[in-house]
Amino acid sequence: MKKILTLLFLIGSFFALNLNADVIQNQKLKNAINILNAFGTRNLKPNTKFTGIKAIAIIPDVTKAGAIITGSKGKGVFIAKNDDGEWSSPFFVNYTSGSIGLQLGYSSADMIILFKNSEAYASLFNAKDTISLKAEATGGVGNEVAIASDLPEISAFVEERGKTSGAFVGVSLDVARLKINAQDTNDYYERMYDFEDIYNNSPKASKYTIKFKEIISKYFL
């Protein structure tokens, strides 16, 4: 009897962990949707969209990695235009930086990274599944950000975490890394997929994926 109860407990714990993992990834995507919606609302004129953007990373709640090392870290979502010109299914990623820390004195911030060139993130889908990020701080704030032709190949913008109004400020990135988190990605889709399958929209779109793509399409061509 004791063995049966132990087995039932282990089975229940397994399903509880998987359910919790799925909920966590759903919440990350919901946070990314809210951040992206705020970014588009504050930085675009009515009836306009960002153009020339090939991929987007949204990292909610980037925090300082330590009091002595001026680094930062966070987990977020990445989406890219595939070879058919469609936005891929979302990937879950880890962000780390060894040098910039959180600029402007922020202890926690939401970050958006825009890619204008597919070569800038190509290594994310090879065996390394990691890309190195380097971006100069851009002066574009407010409607100026919408002029994508004026942006560098990689642009990063942050806003202090918890603010209900304000502007996303352009920041520089140096010695920063973006890496696909395979476990978080598998948890979201509740099974294993090759990166190429996700890139080409093989997973069935959940309501969160559908909403995420709706927001992307609202602000980006």
PDB file of C-alpha atoms in Angstrom:
ATOM      1  CA  MET A   1       0.000   0.000   0.000  1.00  0.00           C
ATOM      2  CA  LYS A   2       2.829   2.350   0.920  1.00  0.00           C
ATOM      3  CA  LYS A   3       4.531   1.712  -2.432  1.00  0.00           C
ATOM      4  CA  ILE A   4       1.291   2.449  -4.289  1.00  0.00           C
ATOM      5  CA  LEU A   5       0.816   5.732  -2.414  1.00  0.00           C
ATOM      6  CA  THR A   6       4.425   6.697  -3.128  1.00  0.00           C
ATOM      7  CA  LEU A   7       3.961   5.927  -6.819  1.00  0.00           C
ATOM      8  CA  LEU A   8       0.741   7.966  -6.972  1.00  0.00           C
ATOM      9  CA  PHE A   9       2.497  10.855  -5.232  1.00  0.00           C
ATOM     10  CA  LEU A  10       5.364  10.780  -7.736  1.00  0.00           C
ATOM     11  CA  ILE A  11       2.958  10.666 -10.682  1.00  0.00           C
ATOM     12  CA  GLY A  12       0.956  13.561  -9.249  1.00  0.00           C
ATOM     13  CA  SER A  13       4.112  15.582  -8.647  1.00  0.00           C
ATOM     14  CA  PHE A  14       5.253  14.968 -12.224  1.00  0.00           C
ATOM     15  CA  PHE A  15       1.997  16.270 -13.706  1.00  0.00           C
ATOM     16  CA  ALA A  16       1.932  19.209 -11.286  1.00  0.00           C
ATOM     17  CA  LEU A  17       5.448  20.237 -12.311  1.00  0.00           C
ATOM     18  CA  ASN A  18       4.575  20.017 -16.001  1.00  0.00           C
ATOM     19  CA  LEU A  19       1.371  22.001 -15.490  1.00  0.00           C
ATOM     20  CA  ASN A  20       3.265  24.652 -13.538  1.00  0.00           C
ATOM     21  CA  ALA A  21       5.964  24.847 -16.236  1.00  0.00           C
ATOM     22  CA  ASP A  22       3.325  25.419 -18.902  1.00  0.00           C
ATOM     23  CA  VAL A  23       1.668  28.173 -16.842  1.00  0.00           C
ATOM     24  CA  ILE A  24       5.022  29.911 -16.312  1.00  0.00           C
ATOM     25  CA  GLN A  25       5.765  30.065 -20.052  1.00  0.00           C
ATOM     26  CA  ASN A  26       2.233  31.294 -20.795  1.00  0.00           C
ATOM     27  CA  GLN A  27       2.763  34.116 -18.310  1.00  0.00           C
ATOM     28  CA  LYS A  28       6.058  35.076 -19.957  1.00  0.00           C
ATOM     29  CA  LEU A  29       4.294  35.356 -23.294  1.00  0.00           C
ATOM     30  CA  LYS A  30       1.482  37.425 -21.752  1.00  0.00           C
ATOM     31  CA  ASN A  31       4.091  39.768 -20.252  1.00  0.00           C
ATOM     32  CA  ALA A  32       5.810  40.058 -23.632  1.00  0.00           C
ATOM     33  CA  ILE A  33       2.479  40.925 -25.274  1.00  0.00           C
ATOM     34  CA  ASN A  34       1.853  43.734 -22.768  1.00  0.00           C
ATOM     35  CA  ILE A  35       5.379  45.136 -23.150  1.00  0.00           C
ATOM     36  CA  LEU A  36       5.235  45.062 -26.939  1.00  0.00           C
ATOM     37  CA  ASN A  37       1.815  46.700 -26.948  1.00  0.00           C
ATOM     38  CA  ALA A  38       3.106  49.509 -24.719  1.00  0.00           C
ATOM     39  CA  PHE A  39       6.190  49.924 -26.912  1.00  0.00           C
ATOM     40  CA  GLY A  40       4.146  50.192 -30.104  1.00  0.00           C
ATOM     41  CA  THR A  41       1.556  52.526 -28.574  1.00  0.00           C
ATOM     42  CA  ARG A  42       4.168  54.947 -27.256  1.00  0.00           C
ATOM     43  CA  ASN A  43       6.496  54.930 -30.246  1.00  0.00           C
ATOM     44  CA  LEU A  44       4.283  54.853 -33.323  1.00  0.00           C
ATOM     45  CA  LYS A  45       2.091  57.470 -34.899  1.00  0.00           C
ATOM     46  CA  PRO A  46      -1.508  56.361 -35.606  1.00  0.00           C
ATOM     47  CA  ASN A  47      -1.884  53.989 -38.568  1.00  0.00           C
ATOM     48  CA  THR A  48       1.863  53.435 -38.938  1.00  0.00           C
ATOM     49  CA  LYS A  49       4.058  50.380 -38.400  1.00  0.00           C
ATOM     50  CA  PHE A  50       7.710  49.547 -37.931  1.00  0.00           C
ATOM     51  CA  THR A  51       9.238  48.395 -41.209  1.00  0.00           C
ATOM     52  CA  GLY A  52      12.357  46.416 -42.029  1.00  0.00           C
ATOM     53  CA  ILE A  53      12.406  44.469 -38.753  1.00  0.00           C
ATOM     54  CA  LYS A  54      13.336  40.786 -39.198  1.00  0.00           C
ATOM     55  CA  ALA A  55      13.208  39.593 -35.584  1.00  0.00           C
ATOM     56  CA  ILE A  56      12.216  40.769 -32.117  1.00  0.00           C
ATOM     57  CA  ALA A  57      13.259  39.726 -28.620  1.00  0.00           C
ATOM     58  CA  ILE A  58      11.213  40.836 -25.612  1.00  0.00           C
ATOM     59  CA  ILE A  59      12.837  40.333 -22.214  1.00  0.00           C
ATOM     60  CA  PRO A  60      10.557  41.219 -19.285  1.00  0.00           C
ATOM     61  CA  ASP A  61      12.100  42.098 -15.941  1.00  0.00           C
ATOM     62  CA  VAL A  62      15.811  42.184 -16.771  1.00  0.00           C
ATOM     63  CA  THR A  63      17.554  42.380 -13.397  1.00  0.00           C
ATOM     64  CA  LYS A  64      21.053  43.054 -12.139  1.00  0.00           C
ATOM     65  CA  ALA A  65      23.141  39.901 -11.955  1.00  0.00           C
ATOM     66  CA  GLY A  66      25.075  41.044  -8.886  1.00  0.00           C
ATOM     67  CA  ALA A  67      26.130  43.973  -6.779  1.00  0.00           C
ATOM     68  CA  ILE A  68      29.786  43.833  -7.851  1.00  0.00           C
ATOM     69  CA  ILE A  69      29.634  42.488 -11.406  1.00  0.00           C
ATOM     70  CA  THR A  70      27.877  45.048 -13.572  1.00  0.00           C
ATOM     71  CA  GLY A  71      25.875  42.496 -15.509  1.00  0.00           C
ATOM     72  CA  SER A  72      22.224  41.731 -16.071  1.00  0.00           C
ATOM     73  CA  LYS A  73      20.062  38.733 -16.880  1.00  0.00           C
ATOM     74  CA  GLY A  74      16.530  37.819 -17.838  1.00  0.00           C
ATOM     75  CA  LYS A  75      14.266  35.355 -19.626  1.00  0.00           C
ATOM     76  CA  GLY A  76      12.018  36.242 -22.512  1.00  0.00           C
ATOM     77  CA  VAL A  77      10.578  35.509 -25.936  1.00  0.00           C
ATOM     78  CA  PHE A  78      12.061  35.660 -29.440  1.00  0.00           C
ATOM     79  CA  ILE A  79      10.245  35.667 -32.791  1.00  0.00           C
ATOM     80  CA  ALA A  80      11.612  36.006 -36.336  1.00  0.00           C
ATOM     81  CA  LYS A  81      10.411  36.187 -39.918  1.00  0.00           C
ATOM     82  CA  ASN A  82      10.986  32.840 -41.613  1.00  0.00           C
ATOM     83  CA  ASP A  83      11.910  32.172 -45.242  1.00  0.00           C
ATOM     84  CA  ASP A  84       8.245  32.478 -46.260  1.00  0.00           C
ATOM     85  CA  GLY A  85       8.077  35.984 -44.814  1.00  0.00           C
ATOM     86  CA  GLU A  86       5.815  34.851 -41.967  1.00  0.00           C
ATOM     87  CA  TRP A  87       6.451  35.415 -38.282  1.00  0.00           C
ATOM     88  CA  SER A  88       7.664  32.195 -36.681  1.00  0.00           C
ATOM     89  CA  SER A  89       6.214  30.553 -33.620  1.00  0.00           C
ATOM     90  CA  PRO A  90       7.776  31.983 -30.441  1.00  0.00           C
ATOM     91  CA  PHE A  91      11.003  30.712 -28.899  1.00  0.00           C
ATOM     92  CA  PHE A  92      11.861  31.167 -25.239  1.00  0.00           C
ATOM     93  CA  VAL A  93      15.303  32.613 -24.586  1.00  0.00           C
ATOM     94  CA  ASN A  94      17.787  33.554 -21.875  1.00  0.00           C
ATOM     95  CA  TYR A  95      19.449  36.965 -21.915  1.00  0.00           C
ATOM     96  CA  THR A  96      22.742  37.712 -20.150  1.00  0.00           C
ATOM     97  CA  SER A  97      25.140  40.634 -20.232  1.00  0.00           C
ATOM     98  CA  GLY A  98      28.561  40.799 -18.658  1.00  0.00           C
ATOM     99  CA  SER A  99      29.241  44.490 -18.888  1.00  0.00           C
ATOM    100  CA  ILE A 100      26.397  46.940 -19.370  1.00  0.00           C
ATOM    101  CA  GLY A 101      24.376  46.120 -16.287  1.00  0.00           C
ATOM    102  CA  LEU A 102      21.115  48.002 -16.241  1.00  0.00           C
ATOM    103  CA  GLN A 103      21.807  51.457 -17.518  1.00  0.00           C
ATOM    104  CA  LEU A 104      20.167  54.671 -16.383  1.00  0.00           C
ATOM    105  CA  GLY A 105      20.193  53.438 -12.792  1.00  0.00           C
ATOM    106  CA  TYR A 106      17.396  50.900 -13.271  1.00  0.00           C
ATOM    107  CA  SER A 107      17.441  47.918 -10.924  1.00  0.00           C
ATOM    108  CA  SER A 108      14.884  46.148 -13.109  1.00  0.00           C
ATOM    109  CA  ALA A 109      13.679  46.917 -16.617  1.00  0.00           C
ATOM    110  CA  ASP A 110      11.763  45.555 -19.585  1.00  0.00           C
ATOM    111  CA  MET A 111      13.866  45.207 -22.735  1.00  0.00           C
ATOM    112  CA  ILE A 112      13.005  45.012 -26.431  1.00  0.00           C
ATOM    113  CA  ILE A 113      15.661  44.129 -29.018  1.00  0.00           C
ATOM    114  CA  LEU A 114      14.957  44.733 -32.719  1.00  0.00           C
ATOM    115  CA  PHE A 115      16.908  43.001 -35.501  1.00  0.00           C
ATOM    116  CA  LYS A 116      16.992  44.451 -39.020  1.00  0.00           C
ATOM    117  CA  ASN A 117      19.164  41.735 -40.547  1.00  0.00           C
ATOM    118  CA  SER A 118      18.620  37.974 -40.399  1.00  0.00           C
ATOM    119  CA  GLU A 119      22.391  37.466 -40.285  1.00  0.00           C
ATOM    120  CA  ALA A 120      22.399  39.196 -36.898  1.00  0.00           C
ATOM    121  CA  TYR A 121      20.512  36.301 -35.299  1.00  0.00           C
ATOM    122  CA  ALA A 122      21.329  33.392 -37.652  1.00  0.00           C
ATOM    123  CA  SER A 123      23.576  31.623 -35.135  1.00  0.00           C
ATOM    124  CA  LEU A 124      20.627  31.343 -32.751  1.00  0.00           C
ATOM    125  CA  PHE A 125      19.415  28.408 -34.851  1.00  0.00           C
ATOM    126  CA  ASN A 126      22.676  26.547 -35.388  1.00  0.00           C
ATOM    127  CA  ALA A 127      24.458  24.156 -33.046  1.00  0.00           C
ATOM    128  CA  LYS A 128      25.502  27.008 -30.764  1.00  0.00           C
ATOM    129  CA  ASP A 129      21.896  28.262 -30.346  1.00  0.00           C
ATOM    130  CA  THR A 130      23.447  31.481 -29.032  1.00  0.00           C
ATOM    131  CA  ILE A 131      24.019  34.940 -30.479  1.00  0.00           C
ATOM    132  CA  SER A 132      26.334  37.704 -29.340  1.00  0.00           C
ATOM    133  CA  LEU A 133      24.706  41.109 -29.197  1.00  0.00           C
ATOM    134  CA  LYS A 134      26.371  44.444 -29.740  1.00  0.00           C
ATOM    135  CA  ALA A 135      24.302  47.575 -30.195  1.00  0.00           C
ATOM    136  CA  GLU A 136      25.068  51.259 -29.948  1.00  0.00           C
ATOM    137  CA  ALA A 137      22.676  53.427 -27.971  1.00  0.00           C
ATOM    138  CA  THR A 138      20.152  55.074 -30.281  1.00  0.00           C
ATOM    139  CA  GLY A 139      18.819  58.553 -29.761  1.00  0.00           C
ATOM    140  CA  GLY A 140      15.382  57.616 -31.030  1.00  0.00           C
ATOM    141  CA  VAL A 141      12.716  57.946 -28.377  1.00  0.00           C
ATOM    142  CA  GLY A 142       9.027  58.466 -28.992  1.00  0.00           C
ATOM    143  CA  ASN A 143       7.924  58.624 -32.623  1.00  0.00           C
ATOM    144  CA  GLU A 144      11.532  58.808 -33.843  1.00  0.00           C
ATOM    145  CA  VAL A 145      11.956  55.134 -32.999  1.00  0.00           C
ATOM    146  CA  ALA A 146       9.487  54.234 -35.746  1.00  0.00           C
ATOM    147  CA  ILE A 147      11.937  55.300 -38.445  1.00  0.00           C
ATOM    148  CA  ALA A 148      13.429  51.837 -38.840  1.00  0.00           C
ATOM    149  CA  SER A 149      15.767  52.962 -41.624  1.00  0.00           C
ATOM    150  CA  ASP A 150      17.570  55.099 -39.046  1.00  0.00           C
ATOM    151  CA  LEU A 151      18.096  52.207 -36.655  1.00  0.00           C
ATOM    152  CA  PRO A 152      21.289  50.108 -36.588  1.00  0.00           C
ATOM    153  CA  GLU A 153      21.275  46.366 -37.340  1.00  0.00           C
ATOM    154  CA  ILE A 154      20.511  45.608 -33.687  1.00  0.00           C
ATOM    155  CA  SER A 155      18.682  48.117 -31.493  1.00  0.00           C
ATOM    156  CA  ALA A 156      17.842  47.733 -27.814  1.00  0.00           C
ATOM    157  CA  PHE A 157      15.322  49.711 -25.796  1.00  0.00           C
ATOM    158  CA  VAL A 158      14.509  49.545 -22.097  1.00  0.00           C
ATOM    159  CA  GLU A 159      11.883  50.968 -19.796  1.00  0.00           C
ATOM    160  CA  GLU A 160      12.021  50.900 -16.027  1.00  0.00           C
ATOM    161  CA  ARG A 161      10.058  47.953 -14.684  1.00  0.00           C
ATOM    162  CA  GLY A 162       6.709  48.811 -13.147  1.00  0.00           C
ATOM    163  CA  LYS A 163       6.254  52.198 -14.825  1.00  0.00           C
ATOM    164  CA  THR A 164       2.756  52.785 -16.136  1.00  0.00           C
ATOM    165  CA  SER A 165       3.827  55.571 -18.484  1.00  0.00           C
ATOM    166  CA  GLY A 166       7.000  56.915 -20.016  1.00  0.00           C
ATOM    167  CA  ALA A 167       9.298  56.169 -22.914  1.00  0.00           C
ATOM    168  CA  PHE A 168      11.491  53.259 -23.893  1.00  0.00           C
ATOM    169  CA  VAL A 169      15.053  54.564 -23.975  1.00  0.00           C
ATOM    170  CA  GLY A 170      17.694  53.316 -26.409  1.00  0.00           C
ATOM    171  CA  VAL A 171      20.675  51.634 -24.738  1.00  0.00           C
ATOM    172  CA  SER A 172      23.969  50.120 -25.840  1.00  0.00           C
ATOM    173  CA  LEU A 173      24.766  46.417 -25.566  1.00  0.00           C
ATOM    174  CA  ASP A 174      28.241  44.962 -25.215  1.00  0.00           C
ATOM    175  CA  VAL A 175      29.255  41.391 -24.377  1.00  0.00           C
ATOM    176  CA  ALA A 176      25.579  40.421 -24.275  1.00  0.00           C
ATOM    177  CA  ARG A 177      24.213  36.982 -25.163  1.00  0.00           C
ATOM    178  CA  LEU A 178      20.860  35.631 -26.272  1.00  0.00           C
ATOM    179  CA  LYS A 179      20.388  31.856 -26.086  1.00  0.00           C
ATOM    180  CA  ILE A 180      17.393  29.643 -26.811  1.00  0.00           C
ATOM    181  CA  ASN A 181      16.118  27.998 -23.643  1.00  0.00           C
ATOM    182  CA  ALA A 182      15.182  24.565 -24.974  1.00  0.00           C
ATOM    183  CA  GLN A 183      13.508  23.454 -21.735  1.00  0.00           C
ATOM    184  CA  ASP A 184      11.235  26.503 -21.511  1.00  0.00           C
ATOM    185  CA  THR A 185      10.415  26.197 -25.209  1.00  0.00           C
ATOM    186  CA  ASN A 186       9.541  22.506 -24.842  1.00  0.00           C
ATOM    187  CA  ASP A 187       7.435  23.275 -21.769  1.00  0.00           C
ATOM    188  CA  TYR A 188       5.415  25.841 -23.704  1.00  0.00           C
ATOM    189  CA  TYR A 189       4.688  23.466 -26.592  1.00  0.00           C
ATOM    190  CA  GLU A 190       4.330  20.482 -24.227  1.00  0.00           C
ATOM    191  CA  ARG A 191       6.630  18.409 -26.423  1.00  0.00           C
ATOM    192  CA  MET A 192      10.009  18.588 -28.147  1.00  0.00           C
ATOM    193  CA  TYR A 193      10.328  20.351 -31.494  1.00  0.00           C
ATOM    194  CA  ASP A 194      13.360  21.013 -33.649  1.00  0.00           C
ATOM    195  CA  PHE A 195      14.191  24.705 -33.858  1.00  0.00           C
ATOM    196  CA  GLU A 196      13.498  24.555 -37.590  1.00  0.00           C
ATOM    197  CA  ASP A 197       9.975  23.250 -36.955  1.00  0.00           C
ATOM    198  CA  ILE A 198       9.209  26.142 -34.606  1.00  0.00           C
ATOM    199  CA  TYR A 199      10.794  28.588 -37.054  1.00  0.00           C
ATOM    200  CA  ASN A 200       8.420  27.277 -39.739  1.00  0.00           C
ATOM    201  CA  ASN A 201       5.314  27.280 -37.518  1.00  0.00           C
ATOM    202  CA  SER A 202       4.895  23.517 -37.142  1.00  0.00           C
ATOM    203  CA  PRO A 203       3.486  23.658 -33.574  1.00  0.00           C
ATOM    204  CA  LYS A 204      -0.247  24.209 -33.291  1.00  0.00           C
ATOM    205  CA  ALA A 205      -0.797  27.843 -32.325  1.00  0.00           C
ATOM    206  CA  SER A 206      -2.173  28.305 -28.807  1.00  0.00           C
ATOM    207  CA  LYS A 207      -4.333  31.286 -27.880  1.00  0.00           C
ATOM    208  CA  TYR A 208      -1.214  32.963 -26.480  1.00  0.00           C
ATOM    209  CA  THR A 209       0.737  32.447 -29.705  1.00  0.00           C
ATOM    210  CA  ILE A 210      -2.193  33.802 -31.721  1.00  0.00           C
ATOM    211  CA  LYS A 211      -2.472  36.912 -29.523  1.00  0.00           C
ATOM    212  CA  PHE A 212       1.296  37.439 -29.615  1.00  0.00           C
ATOM    213  CA  LYS A 213       1.325  37.351 -33.416  1.00  0.00           C
ATOM    214  CA  GLU A 214      -1.653  39.706 -33.549  1.00  0.00           C
ATOM    215  CA  ILE A 215       0.310  42.299 -31.568  1.00  0.00           C
ATOM    216  CA  ILE A 216       3.386  41.744 -33.753  1.00  0.00           C
ATOM    217  CA  SER A 217       1.306  42.256 -36.906  1.00  0.00           C
ATOM    218  CA  LYS A 218      -0.318  45.347 -35.410  1.00  0.00           C
ATOM    219  CA  TYR A 219       2.990  47.180 -35.048  1.00  0.00           C
ATOM    220  CA  PHE A 220       5.381  45.489 -37.501  1.00  0.00           C
ATOM    221  CA  LEU A 221       5.117  44.865 -41.250  1.00  0.00           C
TER     222      LEU A 221
END
